[in-house]
Short mmCIF file of C-alpha atoms in Angstrom, two decimals:
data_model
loop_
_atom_site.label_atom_id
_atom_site.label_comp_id
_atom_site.label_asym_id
_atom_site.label_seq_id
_atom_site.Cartn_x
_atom_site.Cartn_y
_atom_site.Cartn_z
CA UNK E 4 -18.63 6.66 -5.71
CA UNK E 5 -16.66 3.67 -6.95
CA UNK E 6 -13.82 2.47 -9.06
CA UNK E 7 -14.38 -0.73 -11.17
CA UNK E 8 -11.64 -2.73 -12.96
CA UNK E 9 -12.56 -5.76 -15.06
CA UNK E 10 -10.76 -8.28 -16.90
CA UNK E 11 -11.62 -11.27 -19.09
CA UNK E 12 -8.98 -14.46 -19.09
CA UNK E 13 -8.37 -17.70 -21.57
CA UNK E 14 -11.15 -20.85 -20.36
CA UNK E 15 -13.72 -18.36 -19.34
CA UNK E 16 -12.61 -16.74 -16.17
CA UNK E 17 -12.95 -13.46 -15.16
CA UNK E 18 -11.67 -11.01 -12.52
CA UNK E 19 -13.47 -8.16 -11.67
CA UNK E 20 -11.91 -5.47 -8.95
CA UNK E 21 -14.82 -3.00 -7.36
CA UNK E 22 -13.65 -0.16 -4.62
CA UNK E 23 -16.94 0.99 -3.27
CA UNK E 24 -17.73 3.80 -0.53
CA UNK E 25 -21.57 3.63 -0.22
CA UNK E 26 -22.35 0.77 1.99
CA UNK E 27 -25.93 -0.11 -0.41
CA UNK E 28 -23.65 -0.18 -3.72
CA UNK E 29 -21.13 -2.45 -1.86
CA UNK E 30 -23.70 -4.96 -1.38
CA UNK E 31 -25.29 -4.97 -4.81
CA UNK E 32 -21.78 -5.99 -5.73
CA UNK E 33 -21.38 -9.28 -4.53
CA UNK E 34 -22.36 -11.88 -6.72
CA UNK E 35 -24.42 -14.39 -6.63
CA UNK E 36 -27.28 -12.28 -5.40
CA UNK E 37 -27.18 -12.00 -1.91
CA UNK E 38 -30.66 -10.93 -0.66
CA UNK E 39 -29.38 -9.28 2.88
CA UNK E 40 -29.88 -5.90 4.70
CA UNK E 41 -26.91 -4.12 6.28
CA UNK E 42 -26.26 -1.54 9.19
CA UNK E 43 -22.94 0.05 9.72
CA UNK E 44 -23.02 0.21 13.52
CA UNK E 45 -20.43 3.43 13.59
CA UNK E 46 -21.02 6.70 11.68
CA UNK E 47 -17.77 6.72 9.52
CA UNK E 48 -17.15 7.25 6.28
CA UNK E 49 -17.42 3.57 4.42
CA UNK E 50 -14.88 2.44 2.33
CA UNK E 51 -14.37 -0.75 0.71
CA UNK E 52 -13.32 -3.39 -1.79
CA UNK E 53 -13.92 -7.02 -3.75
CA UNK E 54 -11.82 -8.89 -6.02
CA UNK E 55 -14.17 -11.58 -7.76
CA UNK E 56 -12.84 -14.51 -9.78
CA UNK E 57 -15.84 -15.93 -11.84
CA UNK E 58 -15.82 -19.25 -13.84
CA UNK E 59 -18.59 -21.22 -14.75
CA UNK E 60 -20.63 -22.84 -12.10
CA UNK E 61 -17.70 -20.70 -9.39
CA UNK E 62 -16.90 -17.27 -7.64
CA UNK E 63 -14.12 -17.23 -5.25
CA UNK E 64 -13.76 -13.66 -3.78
CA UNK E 65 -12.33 -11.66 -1.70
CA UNK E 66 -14.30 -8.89 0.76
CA UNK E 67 -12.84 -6.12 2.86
CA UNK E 68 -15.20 -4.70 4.61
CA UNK E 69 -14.38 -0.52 5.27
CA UNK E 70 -16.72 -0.15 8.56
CA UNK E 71 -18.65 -2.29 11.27
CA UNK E 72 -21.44 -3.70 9.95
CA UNK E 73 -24.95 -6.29 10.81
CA UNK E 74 -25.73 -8.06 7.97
CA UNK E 75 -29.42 -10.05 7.90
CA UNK E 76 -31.15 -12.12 4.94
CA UNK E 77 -30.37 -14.66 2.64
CA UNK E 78 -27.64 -16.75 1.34
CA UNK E 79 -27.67 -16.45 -2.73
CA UNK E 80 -30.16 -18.95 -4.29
CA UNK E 81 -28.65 -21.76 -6.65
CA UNK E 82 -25.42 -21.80 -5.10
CA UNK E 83 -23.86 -23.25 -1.75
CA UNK E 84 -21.61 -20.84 -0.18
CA UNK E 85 -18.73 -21.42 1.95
CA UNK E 86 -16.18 -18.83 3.44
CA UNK E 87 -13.41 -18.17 5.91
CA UNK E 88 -11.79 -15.04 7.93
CA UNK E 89 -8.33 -14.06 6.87
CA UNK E 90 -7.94 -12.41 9.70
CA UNK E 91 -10.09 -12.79 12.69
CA UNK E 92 -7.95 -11.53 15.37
CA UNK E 93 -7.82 -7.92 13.92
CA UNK E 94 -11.83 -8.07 12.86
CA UNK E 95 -13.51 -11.44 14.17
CA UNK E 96 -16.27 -12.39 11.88
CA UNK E 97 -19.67 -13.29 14.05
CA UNK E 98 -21.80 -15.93 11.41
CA UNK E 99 -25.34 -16.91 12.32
CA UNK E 100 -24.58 -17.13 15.94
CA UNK E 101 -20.74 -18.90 15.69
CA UNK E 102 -17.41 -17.18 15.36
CA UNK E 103 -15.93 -17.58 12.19
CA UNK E 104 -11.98 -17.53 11.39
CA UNK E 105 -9.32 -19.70 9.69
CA UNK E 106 -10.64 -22.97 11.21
CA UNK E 107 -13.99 -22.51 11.78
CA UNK E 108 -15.53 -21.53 8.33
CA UNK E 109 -19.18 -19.91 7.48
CA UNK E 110 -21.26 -22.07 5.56
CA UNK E 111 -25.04 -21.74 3.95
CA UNK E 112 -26.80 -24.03 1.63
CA UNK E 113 -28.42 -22.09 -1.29
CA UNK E 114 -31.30 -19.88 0.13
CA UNK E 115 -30.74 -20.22 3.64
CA UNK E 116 -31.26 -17.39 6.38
CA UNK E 117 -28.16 -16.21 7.39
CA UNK E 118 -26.88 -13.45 9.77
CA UNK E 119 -23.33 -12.21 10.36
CA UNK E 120 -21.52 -9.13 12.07
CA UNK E 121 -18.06 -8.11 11.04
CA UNK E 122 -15.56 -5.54 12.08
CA UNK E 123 -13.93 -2.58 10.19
CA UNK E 124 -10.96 -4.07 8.04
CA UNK E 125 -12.39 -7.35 8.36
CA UNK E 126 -11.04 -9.52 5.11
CA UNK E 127 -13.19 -12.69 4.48
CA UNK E 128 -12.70 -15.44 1.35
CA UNK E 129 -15.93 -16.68 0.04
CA UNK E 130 -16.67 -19.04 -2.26
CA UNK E 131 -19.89 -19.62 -4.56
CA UNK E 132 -20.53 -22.93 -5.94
CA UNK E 133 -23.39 -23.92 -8.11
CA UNK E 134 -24.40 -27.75 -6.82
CA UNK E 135 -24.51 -29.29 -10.50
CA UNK E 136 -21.00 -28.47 -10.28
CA UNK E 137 -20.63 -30.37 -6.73
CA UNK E 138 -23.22 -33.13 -7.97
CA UNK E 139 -20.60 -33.53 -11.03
CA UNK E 140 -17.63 -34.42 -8.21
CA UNK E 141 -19.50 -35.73 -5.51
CA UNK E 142 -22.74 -37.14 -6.85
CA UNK E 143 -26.35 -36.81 -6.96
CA UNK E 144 -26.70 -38.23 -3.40
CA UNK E 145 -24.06 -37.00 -1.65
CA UNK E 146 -24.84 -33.29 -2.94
CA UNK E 147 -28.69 -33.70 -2.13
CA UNK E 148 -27.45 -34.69 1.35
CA UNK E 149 -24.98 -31.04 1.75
CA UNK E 150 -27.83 -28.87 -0.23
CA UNK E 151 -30.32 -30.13 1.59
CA UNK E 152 -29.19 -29.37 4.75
#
């Protein structure tokens, strides 16, 4: 079961709102096409939600996660992805290894094996960015040197 709410903005952006209680749906949701796995490590009922803000070559969104779950795969090809815990001392966010929380942010180049734990009511900010955007800022060199990493 899930509710969907979608709405298209002036320039190009769109927001999308998805309230999900099937931990496989929940996944499928996120964008960029994250190819992970996921366990919910406590048999309760799962219940959660994403707001996504798209624009071209961008998502910045919003997770909150409805149970305790391991997470194992891939980072989404063609985009570098960077995100931080809004609240890690209610749900602290374990990312390939590290904690993640407000200071110490989860990172992954596109492609990149990635595993991560988080708690029930964990709420995490991630952000998608395509590198021909970043290359467009930073240059060619500087964004082979992040992507490549």
């Amino acid at each position: 079961m899930m509710e969907q709410h979608q709405r298209a903005n002036p320039g190009g952006s769109t927001v999308l709102s998805v309230e999900s209680f099937d931990l496989s749906h929940y996944l499928d949701q996120q964008p960029g096409g994250w190819e992970v796995q996921a366990n919910q490590l406590k048999r309760t009922a799962f219940s959660s939600r994403i707001r996504i803000l798209r624009l071209p070559g961008l998502f910045v969104y919003q997770n909150v996660w409805g149970g305790t779950c391991v997470v194992q795969g891939q980072s989404p090809e063609g985009w570098l992805m960077l995100g931080g815990i809004v609240n890690p001392d209610k749900a602290p966010v374990s990312w390939c290894g590290a904690s993640a929380d407000r200071r110490h942010f989860a990172c992954a180049a596109a492609g990149q094996e990635v595993d991560f734990w988080v708690k029930n009511d964990c709420s995490s900010i991630v952000v998608l960015l395509a590198p021909s955007l970043l290359n467009q800022t930073v240059g060619e060199a500087a964004c082979d040197a992040i992507t490549q990493s």
